[in-house]
PDB file of C-alpha atoms in Angstrom:
ATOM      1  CA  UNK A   9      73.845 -84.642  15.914  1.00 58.00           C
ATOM      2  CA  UNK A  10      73.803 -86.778  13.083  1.00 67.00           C
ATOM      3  CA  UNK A  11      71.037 -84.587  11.206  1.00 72.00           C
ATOM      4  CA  UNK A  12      73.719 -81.965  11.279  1.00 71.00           C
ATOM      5  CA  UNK A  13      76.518 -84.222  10.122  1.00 71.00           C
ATOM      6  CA  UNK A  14      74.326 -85.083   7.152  1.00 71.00           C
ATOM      7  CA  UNK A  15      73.186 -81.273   6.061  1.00 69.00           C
ATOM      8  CA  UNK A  16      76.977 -80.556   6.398  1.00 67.00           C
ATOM      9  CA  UNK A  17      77.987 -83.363   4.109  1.00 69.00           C
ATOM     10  CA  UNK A  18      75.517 -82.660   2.089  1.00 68.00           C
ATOM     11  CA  UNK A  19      76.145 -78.901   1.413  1.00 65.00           C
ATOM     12  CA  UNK A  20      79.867 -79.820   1.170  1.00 63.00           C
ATOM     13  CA  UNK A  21      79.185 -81.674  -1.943  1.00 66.00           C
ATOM     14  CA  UNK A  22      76.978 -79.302  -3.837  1.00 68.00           C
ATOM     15  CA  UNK A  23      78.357 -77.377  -6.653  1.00 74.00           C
ATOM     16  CA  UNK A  24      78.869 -73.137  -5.889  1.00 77.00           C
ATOM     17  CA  UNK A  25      76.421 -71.425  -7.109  1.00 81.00           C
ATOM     18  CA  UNK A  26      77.073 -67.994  -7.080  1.00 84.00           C
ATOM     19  CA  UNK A  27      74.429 -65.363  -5.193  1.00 87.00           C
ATOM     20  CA  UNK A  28      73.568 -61.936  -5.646  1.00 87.00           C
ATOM     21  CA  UNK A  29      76.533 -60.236  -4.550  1.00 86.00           C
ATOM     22  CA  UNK A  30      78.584 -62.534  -6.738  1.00 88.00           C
ATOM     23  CA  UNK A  31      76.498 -62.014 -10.042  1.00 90.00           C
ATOM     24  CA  UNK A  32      76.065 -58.156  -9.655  1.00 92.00           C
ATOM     25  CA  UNK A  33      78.605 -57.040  -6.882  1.00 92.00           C
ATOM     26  CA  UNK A  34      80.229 -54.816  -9.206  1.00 94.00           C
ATOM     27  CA  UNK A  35      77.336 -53.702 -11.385  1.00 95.00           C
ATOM     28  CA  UNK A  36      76.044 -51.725  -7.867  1.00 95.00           C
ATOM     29  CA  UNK A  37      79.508 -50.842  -6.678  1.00 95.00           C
ATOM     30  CA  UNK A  38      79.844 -49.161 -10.210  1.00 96.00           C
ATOM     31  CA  UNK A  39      76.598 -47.340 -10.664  1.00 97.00           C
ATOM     32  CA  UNK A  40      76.408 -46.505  -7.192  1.00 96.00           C
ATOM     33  CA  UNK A  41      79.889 -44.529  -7.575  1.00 97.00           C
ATOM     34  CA  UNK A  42      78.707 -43.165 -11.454  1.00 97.00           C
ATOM     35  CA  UNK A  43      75.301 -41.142  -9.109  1.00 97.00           C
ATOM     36  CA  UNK A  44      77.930 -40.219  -6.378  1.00 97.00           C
ATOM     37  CA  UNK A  45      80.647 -38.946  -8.720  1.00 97.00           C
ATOM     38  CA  UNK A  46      77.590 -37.104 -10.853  1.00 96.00           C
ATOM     39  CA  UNK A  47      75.497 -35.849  -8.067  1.00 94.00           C
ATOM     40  CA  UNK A  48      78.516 -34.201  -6.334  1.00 92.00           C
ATOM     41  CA  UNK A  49      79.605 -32.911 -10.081  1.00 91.00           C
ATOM     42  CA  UNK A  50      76.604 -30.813  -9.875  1.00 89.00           C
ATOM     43  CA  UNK A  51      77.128 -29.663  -6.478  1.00 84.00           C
ATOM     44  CA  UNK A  52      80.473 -28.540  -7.464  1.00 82.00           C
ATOM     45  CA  UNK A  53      79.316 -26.464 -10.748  1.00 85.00           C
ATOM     46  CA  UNK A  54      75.795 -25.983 -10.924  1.00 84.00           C
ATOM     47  CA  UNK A  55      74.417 -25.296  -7.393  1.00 75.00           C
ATOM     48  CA  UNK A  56      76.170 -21.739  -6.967  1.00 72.00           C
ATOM     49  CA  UNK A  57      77.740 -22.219  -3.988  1.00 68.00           C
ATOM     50  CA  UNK A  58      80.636 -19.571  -3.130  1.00 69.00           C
ATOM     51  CA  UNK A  59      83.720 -21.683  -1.824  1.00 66.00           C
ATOM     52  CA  UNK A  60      85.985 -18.877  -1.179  1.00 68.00           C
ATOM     53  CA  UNK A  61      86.426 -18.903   2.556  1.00 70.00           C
ATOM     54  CA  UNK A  62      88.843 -16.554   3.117  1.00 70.00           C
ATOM     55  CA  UNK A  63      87.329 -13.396   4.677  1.00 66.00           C
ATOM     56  CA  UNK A  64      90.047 -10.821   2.914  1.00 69.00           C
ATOM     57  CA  UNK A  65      87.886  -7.950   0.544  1.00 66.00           C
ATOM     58  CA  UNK A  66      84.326  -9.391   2.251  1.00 67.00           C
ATOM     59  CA  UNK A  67      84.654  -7.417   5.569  1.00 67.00           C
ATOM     60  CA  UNK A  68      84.892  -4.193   6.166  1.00 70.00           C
ATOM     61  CA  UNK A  69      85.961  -1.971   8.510  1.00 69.00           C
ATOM     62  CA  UNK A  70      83.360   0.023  10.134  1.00 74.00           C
ATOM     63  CA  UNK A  71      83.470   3.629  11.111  1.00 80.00           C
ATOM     64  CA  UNK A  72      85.389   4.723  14.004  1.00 74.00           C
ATOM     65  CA  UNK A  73      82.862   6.237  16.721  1.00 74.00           C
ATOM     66  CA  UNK A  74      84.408   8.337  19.685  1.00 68.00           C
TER      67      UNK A  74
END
């Protein structure tokens, strides 16, 4: 028990040092959402996908058989 008392006193009195998340945190948050926000961009324009989902002038009737 007294080990632990020790490492805990000890780590209360070291200085902060800051880790990963705290030196580049925001970096990746950024970039990652400048490749979502362009990869979706190209979706949107350049792939040639038809977003018109309404059905109206696509279908057509077909001829009445009796």
């Amino acid at each position: 028990a007294r080990g632990v008392q020790h490492t805990a006193v000890r780590r209360a009195h070291r200085k902060y040092e800051p880790n990963f998340h705290d030196k580049y945190g925001n970096v990746v948050l950024l970039g990652g959402a400048a490749v979502f926000t362009a990869a979706w961009g190209y979706v949107f324009t350049q792939a040639g996908i038809e977003w018109g989902l309404s059905p109206v002038g696509r279908i057509t009737p077909k001829e009445w058989r009796e």
